CSV table of C-alpha atoms in Angstrom, one decimal:
chain,number,residue,atom,x,y,z
A,279,MET,CA,-13.1,-3.2,-0.5
A,280,SER,CA,-12.2,0.1,1.2
A,281,HIS,CA,-11.5,3.1,-1.0
A,282,LEU,CA,-10.1,5.2,1.9
A,283,HIS,CA,-6.4,5.0,2.9
A,284,SER,CA,-7.3,5.4,6.6
A,285,ASN,CA,-10.2,5.4,9.0
A,286,PRO,CA,-12.4,8.4,7.9
A,287,LEU,CA,-13.9,8.7,11.4
A,288,SER,CA,-10.6,9.5,13.0
A,289,THR,CA,-8.6,12.8,12.8
A,290,PRO,CA,-5.7,11.9,10.5
A,291,SER,CA,-2.3,13.6,10.5
A,292,THR,CA,-1.9,13.2,6.8
A,293,PRO,CA,-4.6,13.9,4.1
A,294,VAL,CA,-7.1,11.1,3.5
A,295,GLN,CA,-7.4,10.4,-0.1
A,296,VAL,CA,-10.9,9.3,-1.4
A,297,HIS,CA,-10.3,7.1,-4.5
A,298,THR,CA,-13.2,7.5,-6.9
A,299,GLU,CA,-13.3,5.1,-9.9
A,300,PHE,CA,-14.6,6.5,-13.2
A,301,LEU,CA,-16.0,4.9,-16.3
A,302,SER,CA,-16.2,7.3,-19.3
A,303,ALA,CA,-18.6,7.0,-22.2
A,304,THR,CA,-15.8,5.9,-24.5
A,305,ASP,CA,-14.5,3.3,-22.0
A,306,ALA,CA,-18.0,2.0,-21.4
A,307,ALA,CA,-18.4,1.3,-25.1
A,308,ARG,CA,-14.9,-0.3,-25.2
A,309,LEU,CA,-15.9,-2.4,-22.2
A,310,VAL,CA,-19.1,-3.7,-23.8
A,311,ALA,CA,-17.3,-4.4,-27.1
A,312,ARG,CA,-14.6,-6.3,-25.3
A,313,VAL,CA,-16.9,-8.3,-23.0
A,314,GLY,CA,-19.7,-8.7,-25.6
A,315,VAL,CA,-23.3,-7.4,-25.5
A,316,GLU,CA,-24.7,-10.8,-24.7
A,317,ALA,CA,-22.3,-11.3,-21.7
A,318,CYS,CA,-23.0,-7.8,-20.4
A,319,LEU,CA,-26.8,-8.4,-20.6
A,320,ARG,CA,-26.5,-11.8,-19.0
A,321,GLN,CA,-24.5,-10.5,-16.1
A,322,MET,CA,-26.8,-7.5,-15.7
A,323,VAL,CA,-29.8,-9.8,-15.5
A,324,GLN,CA,-28.1,-11.8,-12.8
A,325,ALA,CA,-27.4,-8.7,-10.8
A,326,LEU,CA,-31.0,-7.5,-11.3
A,327,GLU,CA,-32.5,-10.8,-10.1
A,328,ALA,CA,-30.3,-10.8,-7.1
A,329,ASP,CA,-31.2,-7.2,-6.1
A,330,PHE,CA,-35.0,-7.6,-6.9
A,331,ALA,CA,-34.9,-10.7,-4.7
A,332,ARG,CA,-33.9,-8.6,-1.7
A,333,TRP,CA,-36.4,-5.8,-2.4
A,334,SER,CA,-37.1,-5.1,1.2
A,335,ASP,CA,-33.5,-4.3,1.9
A,336,PHE,CA,-33.7,-1.1,-0.1
A,337,ASP,CA,-34.8,2.4,0.9
A,338,LYS,CA,-37.0,3.2,-2.2
A,339,THR,CA,-38.6,6.4,-3.5
A,340,ALA,CA,-40.2,7.5,-6.8
A,341,ARG,CA,-37.8,9.6,-8.8
A,342,THR,CA,-37.8,13.4,-8.7
A,343,ALA,CA,-38.6,15.0,-12.0
A,344,ALA,CA,-38.3,18.5,-13.5
A,345,HIS,CA,-40.7,18.7,-16.5
A,346,SER,CA,-40.4,21.2,-19.4
A,347,ALA,CA,-42.2,21.7,-22.7
A,348,HIS,CA,-39.9,19.4,-24.5
A,349,GLY,CA,-38.8,16.8,-22.0
A,350,VAL,CA,-37.9,15.9,-18.5
A,351,ILE,CA,-34.8,15.7,-16.2
A,352,GLU,CA,-34.9,13.2,-13.4
A,353,LEU,CA,-32.9,12.1,-10.3
A,354,MET,CA,-33.3,8.5,-9.3
A,355,PRO,CA,-31.9,7.5,-5.9
A,356,VAL,CA,-31.9,4.1,-4.0
A,357,ALA,CA,-30.0,2.8,-1.0
A,358,ASP,CA,-29.5,-0.2,1.2
A,359,ALA,CA,-27.5,-0.4,4.5
A,360,HIS,CA,-24.2,-0.4,2.6
A,361,ASP,CA,-24.6,1.3,-0.8
A,362,TYR,CA,-26.2,4.5,-2.1
A,363,ALA,CA,-26.8,4.9,-5.8
A,364,PHE,CA,-28.3,7.6,-7.9
A,365,LYS,CA,-28.8,8.4,-11.6
A,366,TYR,CA,-29.3,11.7,-13.4
A,367,VAL,CA,-31.2,11.1,-16.6
A,368,ASN,CA,-33.1,13.2,-19.1
A,369,GLY,CA,-35.7,12.4,-21.8
A,370,HIS,CA,-36.0,14.9,-24.6
A,371,PRO,CA,-37.4,13.5,-27.8
A,372,ILE,CA,-36.7,16.8,-29.6
A,373,ASN,CA,-32.9,16.3,-29.0
A,374,THR,CA,-32.4,14.3,-32.2
A,375,GLN,CA,-33.2,17.5,-34.2
A,376,HIS,CA,-30.1,19.0,-32.5
A,377,GLY,CA,-27.8,16.1,-32.9
A,378,LEU,CA,-28.1,15.0,-29.2
A,379,PRO,CA,-29.4,11.7,-27.8
A,380,THR,CA,-33.0,11.6,-26.5
A,381,VAL,CA,-31.6,10.1,-23.3
A,382,MET,CA,-28.4,11.1,-21.6
A,383,ALA,CA,-27.4,9.9,-18.1
A,384,PHE,CA,-24.7,9.5,-15.5
A,385,GLY,CA,-24.6,8.2,-12.0
A,386,ALA,CA,-22.7,7.2,-8.9
A,387,LEU,CA,-22.2,4.6,-6.2
A,388,ALA,CA,-21.3,5.8,-2.7
A,389,ASP,CA,-20.6,4.2,0.8
A,390,VAL,CA,-23.6,4.7,3.1
A,391,ALA,CA,-21.3,4.7,6.2
A,392,THR,CA,-19.3,7.7,5.1
A,393,GLY,CA,-20.9,9.2,2.0
A,394,ALA,CA,-17.6,8.7,0.1
A,395,PRO,CA,-18.3,8.4,-3.7
A,396,ARG,CA,-16.5,5.3,-4.9
A,397,PHE,CA,-17.7,5.1,-8.5
A,398,VAL,CA,-18.9,7.6,-11.1
A,399,SER,CA,-20.0,6.4,-14.5
A,400,GLU,CA,-21.7,7.3,-17.7
A,401,LEU,CA,-25.1,5.8,-17.8
A,402,THR,CA,-26.4,6.6,-21.3
A,403,LEU,CA,-25.1,3.3,-22.9
A,404,THR,CA,-25.6,1.5,-19.5
A,405,THR,CA,-29.2,2.6,-19.2
A,406,ALA,CA,-29.9,1.1,-22.6
A,407,LEU,CA,-28.4,-2.1,-21.5
A,408,ARG,CA,-30.1,-2.2,-18.1
A,409,THR,CA,-33.5,-1.4,-19.6
A,410,ALA,CA,-33.2,-4.3,-22.0
A,411,ALA,CA,-31.9,-6.6,-19.3
A,412,THR,CA,-34.9,-5.7,-17.1
A,413,SER,CA,-37.3,-6.4,-19.9
A,414,ALA,CA,-35.6,-9.8,-20.4
A,415,MET,CA,-35.6,-10.6,-16.7
A,416,VAL,CA,-39.3,-9.9,-16.5
A,417,ALA,CA,-40.2,-11.7,-19.7
A,418,ARG,CA,-38.4,-14.9,-18.5
A,419,GLN,CA,-41.0,-15.1,-15.8
A,420,LEU,CA,-44.1,-13.8,-17.7
A,421,ALA,CA,-43.8,-14.7,-21.3
A,422,ARG,CA,-44.7,-18.2,-22.6
A,423,PRO,CA,-41.5,-20.3,-22.7
A,424,ASP,CA,-42.1,-21.1,-26.3
A,425,SER,CA,-42.2,-17.5,-27.4
A,426,ARG,CA,-40.1,-17.1,-30.5
A,427,CYS,CA,-41.7,-14.1,-32.4
A,428,MET,CA,-41.4,-10.5,-31.1
A,429,ALA,CA,-42.9,-7.3,-32.5
A,430,LEU,CA,-40.7,-4.3,-31.9
A,431,ILE,CA,-42.7,-1.0,-32.2
A,432,GLY,CA,-40.3,1.9,-32.1
A,433,ASN,CA,-36.9,1.4,-33.7
A,434,GLY,CA,-34.9,4.2,-32.1
A,435,ALA,CA,-32.0,4.2,-29.6
A,436,GLN,CA,-33.3,1.5,-27.3
A,437,SER,CA,-34.4,-1.0,-30.0
A,438,GLU,CA,-31.1,-2.8,-30.7
A,439,PHE,CA,-30.7,-3.6,-27.0
A,440,GLN,CA,-34.2,-4.9,-26.6
A,441,ALA,CA,-33.9,-7.0,-29.7
A,442,LEU,CA,-30.5,-8.5,-28.6
A,443,ALA,CA,-31.7,-9.2,-25.1
A,444,PHE,CA,-34.7,-11.2,-26.3
A,445,ILE,CA,-32.7,-12.9,-29.1
A,446,THR,CA,-29.8,-14.0,-26.8
A,447,LEU,CA,-31.5,-14.6,-23.5
A,448,LEU,CA,-35.0,-15.7,-24.5
A,449,GLY,CA,-34.6,-17.4,-27.8
A,450,VAL,CA,-36.6,-15.0,-30.0
A,451,ARG,CA,-36.0,-16.0,-33.7
A,452,ARG,CA,-38.3,-13.7,-35.6
A,453,LEU,CA,-38.5,-9.9,-35.3
A,454,GLN,CA,-41.3,-7.9,-36.8
A,455,LEU,CA,-40.3,-4.2,-36.9
A,456,PHE,CA,-42.3,-1.0,-37.3
A,457,ASP,CA,-41.6,2.7,-36.9
A,458,VAL,CA,-43.1,5.7,-38.5
A,459,ASP,CA,-39.5,6.7,-39.2
A,460,ALA,CA,-38.2,4.4,-42.0
A,461,VAL,CA,-34.7,5.7,-41.5
A,462,ALA,CA,-34.7,4.4,-37.9
A,463,THR,CA,-35.9,1.0,-39.0
A,464,ALA,CA,-33.2,0.8,-41.6
A,465,LYS,CA,-30.6,1.7,-38.9
A,466,LEU,CA,-31.9,-1.1,-36.7
A,467,GLN,CA,-31.8,-3.6,-39.5
A,468,ARG,CA,-28.2,-2.6,-40.3
A,469,ASN,CA,-27.1,-2.9,-36.7
A,470,LEU,CA,-28.8,-6.2,-36.2
A,471,ALA,CA,-27.7,-7.8,-39.4
A,472,PRO,CA,-24.5,-9.6,-38.0
A,473,PHE,CA,-26.4,-10.8,-34.9
A,474,ALA,CA,-29.4,-12.0,-36.9
A,475,ALA,CA,-27.1,-13.9,-39.2
A,476,HIS,CA,-25.3,-15.5,-36.2
A,477,TRP,CA,-28.4,-16.4,-34.3
A,478,GLY,CA,-30.5,-17.4,-37.3
A,479,VAL,CA,-33.1,-14.6,-36.8
A,480,ASP,CA,-35.6,-13.5,-39.4
A,481,VAL,CA,-36.0,-9.7,-39.4
A,482,VAL,CA,-39.1,-8.5,-41.1
A,483,VAL,CA,-40.2,-4.9,-41.7
A,484,ALA,CA,-44.0,-4.5,-41.3
A,485,PRO,CA,-46.1,-1.7,-42.9
A,486,SER,CA,-48.1,-0.9,-39.8
A,487,VAL,CA,-48.3,-1.6,-36.0
A,488,ALA,CA,-51.2,-4.0,-36.6
A,489,ALA,CA,-49.2,-6.0,-39.2
A,490,ALA,CA,-46.1,-6.0,-36.9
A,491,VAL,CA,-48.0,-7.5,-33.9
A,492,GLN,CA,-49.8,-10.2,-36.0
A,493,GLY,CA,-48.5,-13.5,-34.8
A,494,GLY,CA,-46.3,-12.0,-32.2
A,495,ASP,CA,-45.7,-13.8,-28.9
A,496,ILE,CA,-44.0,-10.8,-27.3
A,497,ILE,CA,-44.9,-7.2,-28.2
A,498,THR,CA,-42.3,-4.5,-27.2
A,499,THR,CA,-43.3,-0.9,-27.5
A,500,VAL,CA,-40.5,1.6,-27.1
A,501,THR,CA,-41.6,4.9,-28.7
A,502,ALA,CA,-40.3,8.3,-27.6
A,503,ASP,CA,-42.9,11.0,-28.1
A,504,LYS,CA,-43.9,12.8,-24.9
A,505,ARG,CA,-47.6,12.6,-25.4
A,506,ASN,CA,-50.5,10.3,-24.7
A,507,ALA,CA,-50.3,8.2,-27.8
A,508,THR,CA,-52.2,5.0,-28.6
A,509,ILE,CA,-49.7,2.7,-30.3
A,510,LEU,CA,-51.4,-0.5,-29.3
A,511,THR,CA,-55.2,-1.1,-29.1
A,512,ALA,CA,-57.2,-4.0,-27.7
A,513,ASP,CA,-58.2,-5.4,-31.1
A,514,MET,CA,-54.5,-6.1,-31.8
A,515,LEU,CA,-54.2,-8.5,-28.7
A,516,ALA,CA,-54.2,-12.2,-29.0
A,517,PRO,CA,-54.3,-14.8,-26.2
A,518,GLY,CA,-51.0,-15.7,-24.7
A,519,MET,CA,-49.2,-12.5,-25.6
A,520,HIS,CA,-46.6,-10.8,-23.3
A,521,LEU,CA,-46.6,-7.0,-23.7
A,522,ASN,CA,-43.4,-5.2,-22.8
A,523,ALA,CA,-44.4,-1.6,-22.6
A,524,VAL,CA,-41.2,0.5,-22.3
A,525,GLY,CA,-41.9,3.8,-23.9
A,526,GLY,CA,-44.5,5.3,-21.5
A,527,ASP,CA,-42.2,6.5,-18.7
A,528,CYS,CA,-43.3,10.0,-17.5
A,529,PRO,CA,-46.6,11.8,-16.8
A,530,GLY,CA,-48.5,12.6,-20.0
A,531,LYS,CA,-46.6,10.0,-22.0
A,532,THR,CA,-48.3,6.6,-22.8
A,533,GLU,CA,-48.4,4.1,-25.6
A,534,LEU,CA,-51.3,1.7,-24.9
A,535,ALA,CA,-55.1,2.1,-25.0
A,536,ALA,CA,-56.6,1.8,-21.5
A,537,GLU,CA,-58.6,-1.3,-22.7
A,538,VAL,CA,-55.2,-3.1,-23.3
A,539,LEU,CA,-54.5,-2.8,-19.6
A,540,ARG,CA,-58.0,-4.0,-18.7
A,541,ARG,CA,-57.5,-7.1,-20.8
A,542,SER,CA,-54.1,-7.9,-19.3
A,543,SER,CA,-52.5,-9.0,-16.0
A,544,VAL,CA,-50.3,-6.0,-15.2
A,545,PHE,CA,-46.9,-6.1,-13.5
A,546,VAL,CA,-44.8,-3.1,-12.5
A,547,GLU,CA,-41.5,-2.3,-10.9
A,548,TYR,CA,-42.3,0.2,-8.0
A,549,GLU,CA,-46.1,0.8,-7.9
A,550,PRO,CA,-46.1,4.4,-6.5
A,551,GLN,CA,-43.8,5.5,-9.3
A,552,THR,CA,-45.6,3.6,-12.1
A,553,ARG,CA,-49.0,5.0,-11.1
A,554,MET,CA,-47.6,8.5,-11.8
A,555,GLU,CA,-45.6,7.7,-14.9
A,556,GLY,CA,-46.5,4.5,-16.6
A,557,GLU,CA,-49.4,3.2,-18.7
A,558,LEU,CA,-51.0,2.9,-15.3
A,559,GLN,CA,-51.5,6.7,-15.1
A,560,GLN,CA,-54.6,6.1,-17.2
A,561,MET,CA,-56.2,3.8,-14.7
A,562,PRO,CA,-58.1,4.4,-11.5
A,563,ALA,CA,-56.3,4.2,-8.2
A,564,ASN,CA,-57.8,0.8,-7.4
A,565,PHE,CA,-56.8,-0.9,-10.6
A,566,ALA,CA,-54.9,-4.1,-9.5
A,567,VAL,CA,-51.3,-4.6,-10.4
A,568,THR,CA,-48.5,-6.8,-9.1
A,569,GLU,CA,-45.0,-5.6,-8.2
A,570,PHE,CA,-42.6,-7.9,-10.1
A,571,TRP,CA,-40.3,-8.6,-7.2
A,572,ARG,CA,-43.2,-10.6,-5.6
A,573,VAL,CA,-43.3,-12.9,-8.6
A,574,LEU,CA,-39.5,-13.4,-8.5
A,575,VAL,CA,-39.5,-14.5,-4.8
A,576,GLY,CA,-42.7,-16.6,-5.1
A,577,GLN,CA,-45.1,-14.3,-3.2
A,578,ALA,CA,-47.4,-13.8,-6.2
A,579,PRO,CA,-48.2,-15.7,-9.4
A,580,GLY,CA,-46.8,-14.6,-12.8
A,581,ARG,CA,-48.2,-16.3,-15.9
A,582,VAL,CA,-50.9,-18.8,-14.9
A,583,SER,CA,-52.0,-20.0,-18.3
A,584,ASP,CA,-51.0,-20.1,-22.0
A,585,ALA,CA,-54.0,-17.9,-22.8
A,586,GLN,CA,-53.3,-15.2,-20.3
A,587,ILE,CA,-52.1,-11.8,-21.6
A,588,THR,CA,-49.4,-10.4,-19.4
A,589,LEU,CA,-48.2,-6.8,-19.4
A,590,PHE,CA,-45.0,-5.3,-18.0
A,591,ASP,CA,-45.6,-1.6,-17.5
A,592,SER,CA,-41.9,-0.7,-17.5
A,593,VAL,CA,-40.9,2.9,-16.5
A,594,GLY,CA,-37.4,2.2,-15.2
A,595,PHE,CA,-36.6,2.2,-11.5
A,596,ALA,CA,-33.5,3.3,-9.5
A,597,LEU,CA,-32.8,-0.2,-8.2
A,598,GLU,CA,-32.1,-1.3,-11.8
A,599,ASP,CA,-29.5,1.5,-12.1
A,600,TYR,CA,-27.8,0.3,-8.9
A,601,SER,CA,-27.6,-3.2,-10.4
A,602,ALA,CA,-26.2,-1.8,-13.6
A,603,LEU,CA,-23.7,0.4,-11.8
A,604,ARG,CA,-22.3,-2.4,-9.8
A,605,THR,CA,-22.1,-4.7,-12.8
A,606,MET,CA,-20.3,-2.1,-14.9
A,607,GLN,CA,-17.9,-1.3,-12.1
A,608,ALA,CA,-17.0,-5.0,-11.6
A,609,LEU,CA,-16.6,-5.6,-15.4
A,610,GLY,CA,-14.6,-2.4,-15.8
A,611,ARG,CA,-12.3,-3.1,-13.0
A,612,GLU,CA,-11.7,-6.6,-14.3
A,613,ALA,CA,-11.0,-5.3,-17.8
A,614,GLY,CA,-8.7,-2.5,-16.5
A,615,LEU,CA,-10.8,0.2,-18.0
A,616,LEU,CA,-11.6,2.3,-14.9
A,617,SER,CA,-9.7,5.5,-14.2
A,618,GLN,CA,-9.3,7.5,-11.0
A,619,ILE,CA,-10.7,11.0,-10.6
A,620,GLU,CA,-10.2,13.5,-7.8
A,621,LEU,CA,-13.8,14.2,-6.9
A,622,VAL,CA,-13.3,14.8,-3.2
A,623,PRO,CA,-10.4,16.9,-1.9
A,624,ALA,CA,-7.8,15.4,0.4
A,625,LEU,CA,-7.7,17.4,3.7
A,626,THR,CA,-5.2,17.2,6.4
A,627,ASP,CA,-7.8,18.8,8.7
A,628,PRO,CA,-11.3,17.7,7.6
A,629,LYS,CA,-12.7,20.8,9.3
A,630,ASP,CA,-10.5,23.2,7.3
A,631,VAL,CA,-11.9,23.2,3.8
A,632,PHE,CA,-10.7,26.8,3.4
A,633,GLY,CA,-7.2,25.5,3.7
A,634,LEU,CA,-7.6,24.3,0.1
A,635,LEU,CA,-7.6,27.9,-1.0
A,636,ARG,CA,-4.5,28.7,1.0
A,637,GLN,CA,-2.7,25.8,-0.6
A,638,ALA,CA,-3.9,26.8,-4.0
A,639,ALA,CA,-2.9,30.4,-3.5
A,640,ASP,CA,0.6,29.4,-2.3
A,641,GLY,CA,0.9,27.2,-5.4
A,642,GLU,CA,-0.2,30.0,-7.7
A,643,GLN,CA,2.3,32.4,-6.1
A,644,ARG,CA,5.1,29.9,-6.7
A,645,ILE,CA,4.1,29.6,-10.3
A,646,LEU,CA,4.0,33.4,-10.7
A,647,LYS,CA,7.4,33.8,-9.2
A,648,LYS,CA,8.8,31.2,-11.6
A,649,VAL,CA,7.3,32.9,-14.6
A,650,ALA,CA,8.6,36.3,-13.4
């Protein structure tokens, strides 16, 4: 659907209005509440699978990162022949001490043909949804189909979304939780309580990581500290596990012992980025991994036996944000929750940007005269 009132490549006699749709943080929350978390996750998984299946259509690059002592700010672009998408996102674990989220994000969709931005959105809530949806998409291919018990190590801002994705989309019926912050775990229990009751899920708080992973079919690690941590060690592994490593997502930040990777079949999103940012940064350049899209389209095997240990080294990739943006735009439009913002000026003469100042000055003079 075109968002320009006339052909942008011609010279119009009247101003061309670029219509940019906008989804605010408040309206994104209203949208998810109205549609339902499960339905949003399910539609996001469908969009992710469709986009990963046409992997070669996209112009891909590793994200650009600006690192500081306490965190990182990143830009994540991706494009195909029709659409351009980007996300701005930070990761500052120290933020919670100042009342701010660890992760804050926004992004946009634009037309490749003209560069006209057609959709701008919050992506803080949406990133949490898309990260969980990506985990579920990958686990559907790599985890054992009979997986019912998941350990969830790290009970912060992402944990509810991971839990709900695996409960509603993969049939997990037992959650074993651990976090060094007992308040975070209590928050997670409180938020999950109505969903656990509805889906018949046992939620158990474990005293340690080792206790949490005991008997787990799926192990999700989603801790936030920006350091080379060792949350999971090789002695905690059991045959048939699927490891969903989410927290290691920038240089100098890991969660798994290197031996865990050596014991596992490792799958990644975009290998050049994961080698810099994921658990993979610990391994030599020739350490073998499989890009997940190849499993999805049948070019590479996923799980080949019930005893195999599979590992998804998840760092987040721009294609996932494109899938999430187009999902939220479609849902928001259907729900009537998108607004319009004037992001690009309407110009009678597209070569006369200075004319905006003349128009503004004329308007100011008229206002001043009325006041006088």
